[in-house]
PDB file of C-alpha atoms and ligand atoms in Angstrom:
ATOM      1  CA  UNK A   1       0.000   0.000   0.000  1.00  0.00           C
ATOM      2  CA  UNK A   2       1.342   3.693  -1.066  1.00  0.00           C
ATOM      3  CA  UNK A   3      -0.420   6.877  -1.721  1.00  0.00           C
ATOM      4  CA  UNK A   4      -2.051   5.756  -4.965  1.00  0.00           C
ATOM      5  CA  UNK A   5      -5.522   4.904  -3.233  1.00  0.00           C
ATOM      6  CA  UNK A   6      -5.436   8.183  -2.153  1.00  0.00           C
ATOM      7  CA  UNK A   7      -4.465   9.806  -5.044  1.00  0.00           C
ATOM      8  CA  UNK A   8      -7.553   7.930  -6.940  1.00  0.00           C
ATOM      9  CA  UNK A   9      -9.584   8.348  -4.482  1.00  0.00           C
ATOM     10  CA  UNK A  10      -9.154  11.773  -4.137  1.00  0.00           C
ATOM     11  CA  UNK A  11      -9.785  12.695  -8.423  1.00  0.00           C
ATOM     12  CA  UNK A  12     -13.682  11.269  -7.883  1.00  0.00           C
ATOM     13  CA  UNK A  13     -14.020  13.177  -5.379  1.00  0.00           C
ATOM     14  CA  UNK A  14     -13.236  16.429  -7.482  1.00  0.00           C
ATOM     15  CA  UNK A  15     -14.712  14.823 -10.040  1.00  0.00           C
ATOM     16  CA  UNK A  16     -18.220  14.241  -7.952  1.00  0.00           C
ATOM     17  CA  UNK A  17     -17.947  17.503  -6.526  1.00  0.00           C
ATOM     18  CA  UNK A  18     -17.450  19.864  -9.101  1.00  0.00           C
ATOM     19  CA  UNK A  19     -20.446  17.966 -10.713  1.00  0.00           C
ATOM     20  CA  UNK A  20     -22.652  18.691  -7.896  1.00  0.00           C
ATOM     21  CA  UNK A  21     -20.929  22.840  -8.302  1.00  0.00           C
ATOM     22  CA  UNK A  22     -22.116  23.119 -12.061  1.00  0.00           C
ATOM     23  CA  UNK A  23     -25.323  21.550 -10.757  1.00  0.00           C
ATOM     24  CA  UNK A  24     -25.553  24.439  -7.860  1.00  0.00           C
ATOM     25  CA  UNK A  25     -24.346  27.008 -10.797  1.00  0.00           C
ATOM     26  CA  UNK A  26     -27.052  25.926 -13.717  1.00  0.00           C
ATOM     27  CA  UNK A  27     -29.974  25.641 -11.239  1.00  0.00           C
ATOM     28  CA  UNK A  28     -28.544  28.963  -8.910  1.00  0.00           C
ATOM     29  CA  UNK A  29     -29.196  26.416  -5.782  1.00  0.00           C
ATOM     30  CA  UNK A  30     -26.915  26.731  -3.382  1.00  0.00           C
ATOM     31  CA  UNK A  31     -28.456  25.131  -0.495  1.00  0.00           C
ATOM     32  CA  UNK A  32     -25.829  22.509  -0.223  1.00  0.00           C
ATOM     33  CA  UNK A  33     -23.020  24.258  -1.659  1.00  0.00           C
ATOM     34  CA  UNK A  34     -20.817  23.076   2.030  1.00  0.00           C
ATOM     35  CA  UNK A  35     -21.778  19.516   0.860  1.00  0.00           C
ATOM     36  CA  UNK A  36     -19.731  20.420  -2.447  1.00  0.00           C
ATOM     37  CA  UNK A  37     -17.276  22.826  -0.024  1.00  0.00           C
ATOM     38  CA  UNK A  38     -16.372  20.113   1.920  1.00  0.00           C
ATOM     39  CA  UNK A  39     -16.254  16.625  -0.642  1.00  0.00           C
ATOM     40  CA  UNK A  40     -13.696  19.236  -2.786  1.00  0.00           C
ATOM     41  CA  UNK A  41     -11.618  20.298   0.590  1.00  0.00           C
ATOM     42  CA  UNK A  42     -11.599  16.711   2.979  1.00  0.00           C
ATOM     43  CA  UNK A  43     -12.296  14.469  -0.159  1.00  0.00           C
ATOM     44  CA  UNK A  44     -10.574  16.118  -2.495  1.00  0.00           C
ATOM     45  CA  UNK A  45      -7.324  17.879  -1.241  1.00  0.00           C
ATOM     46  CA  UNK A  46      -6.763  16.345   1.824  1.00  0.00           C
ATOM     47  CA  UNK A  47      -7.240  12.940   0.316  1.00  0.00           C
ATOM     48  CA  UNK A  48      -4.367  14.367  -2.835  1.00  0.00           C
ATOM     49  CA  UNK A  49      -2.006  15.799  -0.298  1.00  0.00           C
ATOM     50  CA  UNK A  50      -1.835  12.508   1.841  1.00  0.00           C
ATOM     51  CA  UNK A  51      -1.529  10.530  -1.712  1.00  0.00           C
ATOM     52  CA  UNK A  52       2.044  12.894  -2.343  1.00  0.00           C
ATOM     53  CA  UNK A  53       3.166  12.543   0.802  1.00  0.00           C
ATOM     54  CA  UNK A  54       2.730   8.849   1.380  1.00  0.00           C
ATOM     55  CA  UNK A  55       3.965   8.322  -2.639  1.00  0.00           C
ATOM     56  CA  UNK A  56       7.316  10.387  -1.840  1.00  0.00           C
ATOM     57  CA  UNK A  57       8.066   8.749   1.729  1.00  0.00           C
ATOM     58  CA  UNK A  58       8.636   5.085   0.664  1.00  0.00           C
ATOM     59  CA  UNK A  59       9.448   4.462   4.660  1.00  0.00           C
ATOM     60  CA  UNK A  60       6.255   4.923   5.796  1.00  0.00           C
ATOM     61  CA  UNK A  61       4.587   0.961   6.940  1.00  0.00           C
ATOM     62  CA  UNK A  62       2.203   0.437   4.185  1.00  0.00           C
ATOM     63  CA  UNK A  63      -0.203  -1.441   7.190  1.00  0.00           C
ATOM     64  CA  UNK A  64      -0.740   1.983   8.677  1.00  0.00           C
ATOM     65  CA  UNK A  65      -1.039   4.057   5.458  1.00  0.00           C
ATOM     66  CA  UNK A  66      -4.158   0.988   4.585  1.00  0.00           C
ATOM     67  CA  UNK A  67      -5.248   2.210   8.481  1.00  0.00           C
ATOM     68  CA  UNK A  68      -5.170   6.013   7.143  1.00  0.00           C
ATOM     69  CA  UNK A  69      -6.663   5.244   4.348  1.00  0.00           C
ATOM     70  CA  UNK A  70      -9.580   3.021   5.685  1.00  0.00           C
ATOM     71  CA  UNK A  71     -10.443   5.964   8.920  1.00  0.00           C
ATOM     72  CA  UNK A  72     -10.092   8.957   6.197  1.00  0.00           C
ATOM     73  CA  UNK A  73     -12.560   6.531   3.643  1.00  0.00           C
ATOM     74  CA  UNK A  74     -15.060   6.132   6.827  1.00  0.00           C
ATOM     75  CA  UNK A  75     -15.181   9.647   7.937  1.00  0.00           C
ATOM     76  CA  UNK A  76     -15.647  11.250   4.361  1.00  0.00           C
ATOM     77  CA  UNK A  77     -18.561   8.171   3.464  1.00  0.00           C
ATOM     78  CA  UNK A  78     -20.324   9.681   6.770  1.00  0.00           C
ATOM     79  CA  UNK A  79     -19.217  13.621   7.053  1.00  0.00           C
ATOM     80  CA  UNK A  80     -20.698  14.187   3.397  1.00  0.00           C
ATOM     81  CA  UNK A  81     -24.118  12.862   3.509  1.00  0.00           C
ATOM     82  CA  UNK A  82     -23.994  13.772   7.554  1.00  0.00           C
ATOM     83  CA  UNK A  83     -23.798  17.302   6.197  1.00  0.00           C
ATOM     84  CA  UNK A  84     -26.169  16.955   3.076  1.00  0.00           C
ATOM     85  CA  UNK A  85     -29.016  15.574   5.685  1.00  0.00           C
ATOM     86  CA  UNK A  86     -27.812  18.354   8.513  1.00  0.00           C
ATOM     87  CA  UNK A  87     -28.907  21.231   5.614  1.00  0.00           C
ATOM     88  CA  UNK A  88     -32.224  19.541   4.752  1.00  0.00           C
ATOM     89  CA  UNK A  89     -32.977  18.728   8.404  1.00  0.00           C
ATOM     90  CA  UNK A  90     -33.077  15.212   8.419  1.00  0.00           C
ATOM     91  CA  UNK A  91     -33.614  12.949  11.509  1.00  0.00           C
ATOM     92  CA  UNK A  92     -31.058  10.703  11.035  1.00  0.00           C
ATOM     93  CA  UNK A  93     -28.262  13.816  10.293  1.00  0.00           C
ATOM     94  CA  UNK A  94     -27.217  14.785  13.772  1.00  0.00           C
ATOM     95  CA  UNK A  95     -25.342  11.341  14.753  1.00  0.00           C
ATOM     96  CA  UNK A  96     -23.814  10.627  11.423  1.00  0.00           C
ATOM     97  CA  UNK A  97     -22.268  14.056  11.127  1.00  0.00           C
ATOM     98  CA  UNK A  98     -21.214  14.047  14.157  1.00  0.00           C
ATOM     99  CA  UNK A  99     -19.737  10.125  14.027  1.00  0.00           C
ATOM    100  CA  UNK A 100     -18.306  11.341  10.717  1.00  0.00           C
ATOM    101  CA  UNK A 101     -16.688  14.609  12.352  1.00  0.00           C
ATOM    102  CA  UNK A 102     -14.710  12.243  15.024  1.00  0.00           C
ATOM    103  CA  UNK A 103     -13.666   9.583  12.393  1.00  0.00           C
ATOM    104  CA  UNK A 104     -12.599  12.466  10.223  1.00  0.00           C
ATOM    105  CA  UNK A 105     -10.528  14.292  12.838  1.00  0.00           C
ATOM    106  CA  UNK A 106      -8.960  10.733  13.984  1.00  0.00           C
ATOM    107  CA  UNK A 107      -7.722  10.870  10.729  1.00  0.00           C
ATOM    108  CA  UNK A 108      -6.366  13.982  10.807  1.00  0.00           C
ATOM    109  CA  UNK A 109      -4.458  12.809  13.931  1.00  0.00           C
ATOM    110  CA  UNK A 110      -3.295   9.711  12.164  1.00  0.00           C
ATOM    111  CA  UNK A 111      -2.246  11.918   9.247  1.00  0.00           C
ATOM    112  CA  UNK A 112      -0.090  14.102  11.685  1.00  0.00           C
ATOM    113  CA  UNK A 113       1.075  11.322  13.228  1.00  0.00           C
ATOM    114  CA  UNK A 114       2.512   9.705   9.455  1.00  0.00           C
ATOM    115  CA  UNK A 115       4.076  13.096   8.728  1.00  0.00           C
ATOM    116  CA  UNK A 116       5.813  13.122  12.090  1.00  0.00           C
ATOM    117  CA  UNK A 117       6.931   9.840  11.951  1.00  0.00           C
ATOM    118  CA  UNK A 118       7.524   9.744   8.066  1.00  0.00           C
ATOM    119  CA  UNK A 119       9.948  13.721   8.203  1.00  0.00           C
ATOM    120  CA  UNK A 120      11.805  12.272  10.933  1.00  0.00           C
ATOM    121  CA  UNK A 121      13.902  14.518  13.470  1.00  0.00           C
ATOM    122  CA  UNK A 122      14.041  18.425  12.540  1.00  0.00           C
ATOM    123  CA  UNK A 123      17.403  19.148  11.117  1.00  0.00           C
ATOM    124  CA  UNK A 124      19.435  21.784  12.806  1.00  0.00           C
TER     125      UNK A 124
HETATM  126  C1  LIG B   1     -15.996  22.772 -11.727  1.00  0.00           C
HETATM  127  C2  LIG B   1     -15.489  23.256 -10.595  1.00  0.00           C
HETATM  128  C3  LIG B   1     -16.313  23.975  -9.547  1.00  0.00           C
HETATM  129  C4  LIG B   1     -17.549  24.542  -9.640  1.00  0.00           C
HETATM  130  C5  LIG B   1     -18.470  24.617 -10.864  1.00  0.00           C
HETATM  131  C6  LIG B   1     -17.855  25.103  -8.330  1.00  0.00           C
HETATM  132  C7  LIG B   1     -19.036  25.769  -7.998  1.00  0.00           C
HETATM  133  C8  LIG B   1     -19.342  26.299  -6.765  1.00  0.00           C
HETATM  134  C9  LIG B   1     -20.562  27.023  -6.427  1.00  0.00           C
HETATM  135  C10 LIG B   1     -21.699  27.329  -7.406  1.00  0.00           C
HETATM  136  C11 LIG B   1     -20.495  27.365  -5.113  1.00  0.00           C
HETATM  137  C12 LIG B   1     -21.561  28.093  -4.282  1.00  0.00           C
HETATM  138  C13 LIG B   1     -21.246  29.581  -4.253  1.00  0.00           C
HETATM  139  C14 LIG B   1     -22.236  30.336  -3.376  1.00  0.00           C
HETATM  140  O1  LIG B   1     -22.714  29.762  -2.367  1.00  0.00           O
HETATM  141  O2  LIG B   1     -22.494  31.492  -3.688  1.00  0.00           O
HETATM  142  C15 LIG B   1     -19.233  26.868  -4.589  1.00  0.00           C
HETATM  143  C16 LIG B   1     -18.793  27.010  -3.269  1.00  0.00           C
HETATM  144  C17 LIG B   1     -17.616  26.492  -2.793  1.00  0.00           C
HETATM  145  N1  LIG B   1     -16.659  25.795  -3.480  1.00  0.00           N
HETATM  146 FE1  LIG B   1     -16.767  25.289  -5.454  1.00  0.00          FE
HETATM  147  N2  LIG B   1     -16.802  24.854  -7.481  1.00  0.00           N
HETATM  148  C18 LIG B   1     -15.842  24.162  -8.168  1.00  0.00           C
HETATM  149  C19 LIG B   1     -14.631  23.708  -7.669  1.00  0.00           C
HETATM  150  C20 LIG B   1     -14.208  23.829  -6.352  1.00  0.00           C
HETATM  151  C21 LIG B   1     -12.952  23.330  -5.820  1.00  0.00           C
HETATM  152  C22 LIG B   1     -11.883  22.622  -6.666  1.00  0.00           C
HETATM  153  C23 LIG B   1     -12.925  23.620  -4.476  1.00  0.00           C
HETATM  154  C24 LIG B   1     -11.893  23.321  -3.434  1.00  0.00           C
HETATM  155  C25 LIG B   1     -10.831  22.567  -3.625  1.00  0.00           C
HETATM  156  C26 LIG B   1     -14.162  24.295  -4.164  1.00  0.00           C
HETATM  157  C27 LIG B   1     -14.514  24.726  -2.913  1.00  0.00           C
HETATM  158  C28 LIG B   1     -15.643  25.452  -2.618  1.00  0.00           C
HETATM  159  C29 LIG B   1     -15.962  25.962  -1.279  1.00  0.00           C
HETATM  160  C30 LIG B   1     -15.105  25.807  -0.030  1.00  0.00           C
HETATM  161  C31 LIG B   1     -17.189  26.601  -1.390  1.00  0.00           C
HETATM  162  C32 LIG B   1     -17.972  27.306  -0.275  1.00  0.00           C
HETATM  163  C33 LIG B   1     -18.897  26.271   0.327  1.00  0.00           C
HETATM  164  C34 LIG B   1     -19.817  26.903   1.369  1.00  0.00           C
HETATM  165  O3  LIG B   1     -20.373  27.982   1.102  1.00  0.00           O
HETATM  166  O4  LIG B   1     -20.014  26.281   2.421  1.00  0.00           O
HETATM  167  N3  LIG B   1     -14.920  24.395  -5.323  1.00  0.00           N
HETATM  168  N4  LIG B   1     -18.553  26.220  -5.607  1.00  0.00           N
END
């Protein structure tokens, strides 16, 4: 495991999202435009960024970039339609975006951790 999955991952998540923005655009809807704001940023970005960092630090275990990568996965599958049904007031919203916040900043930590572990000690 490198930072390919992530790299892939990350390009259908632009690709979804800037869907959904020409969607908000051509209908001038833009009820849900953090749904986009947010599959473009966590999905997106953070998803490419981890794929280049884990691609150019070979050292890194691949068993805990597959952990990264399964957390980050969870978090976005529940933070994005946790958000979508948060906007249109669902029932079910509040636990899912909220599950999906922790997950999501978990990985966050995990990511920290990997770039900690994977820079190694500052240079003087
Ligand atoms: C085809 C490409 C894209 C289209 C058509 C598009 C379209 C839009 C539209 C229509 C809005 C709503 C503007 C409003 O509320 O007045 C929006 C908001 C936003 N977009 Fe995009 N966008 C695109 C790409 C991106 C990308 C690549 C990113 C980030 C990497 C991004 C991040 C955001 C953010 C953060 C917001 C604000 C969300 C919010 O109000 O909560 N967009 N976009």
């Amino acid at each position: 495991m490198n930072g390919t999955i992530f790299l892939r991952t990350s390009v259908i998540a632009f690709v979804l999202s800037m869907g959904f923005g020409a969607y908000m655009g051509g209908t001038h809807d833009f009820t849900y435009a953090p749904v986009h704001g947010h599959l473009n940023l966590i999905g997106g970005v953070l998803m490419f960024l981890a794929g280049l960092f884990y691609n150019s630090h070979p050292n890194l275990s691949p068993k805990l970039i597959l952990a990264h990568y399964c957390i980050a996965l969870l978090g976005l599958l529940l933070i994005i339609p946790g958000i979508y049904g948060s906007i249109a007031v669902m029932p079910w919203a509040a636990p899912v975006v909220g599950l999906g916040s922790v997950v999501t900043i978990v990985s966050a930590l995990v990511f920290a951790f990997m770039v900690y572990k994977g820079t190694g000690k500052a240079k003087a």
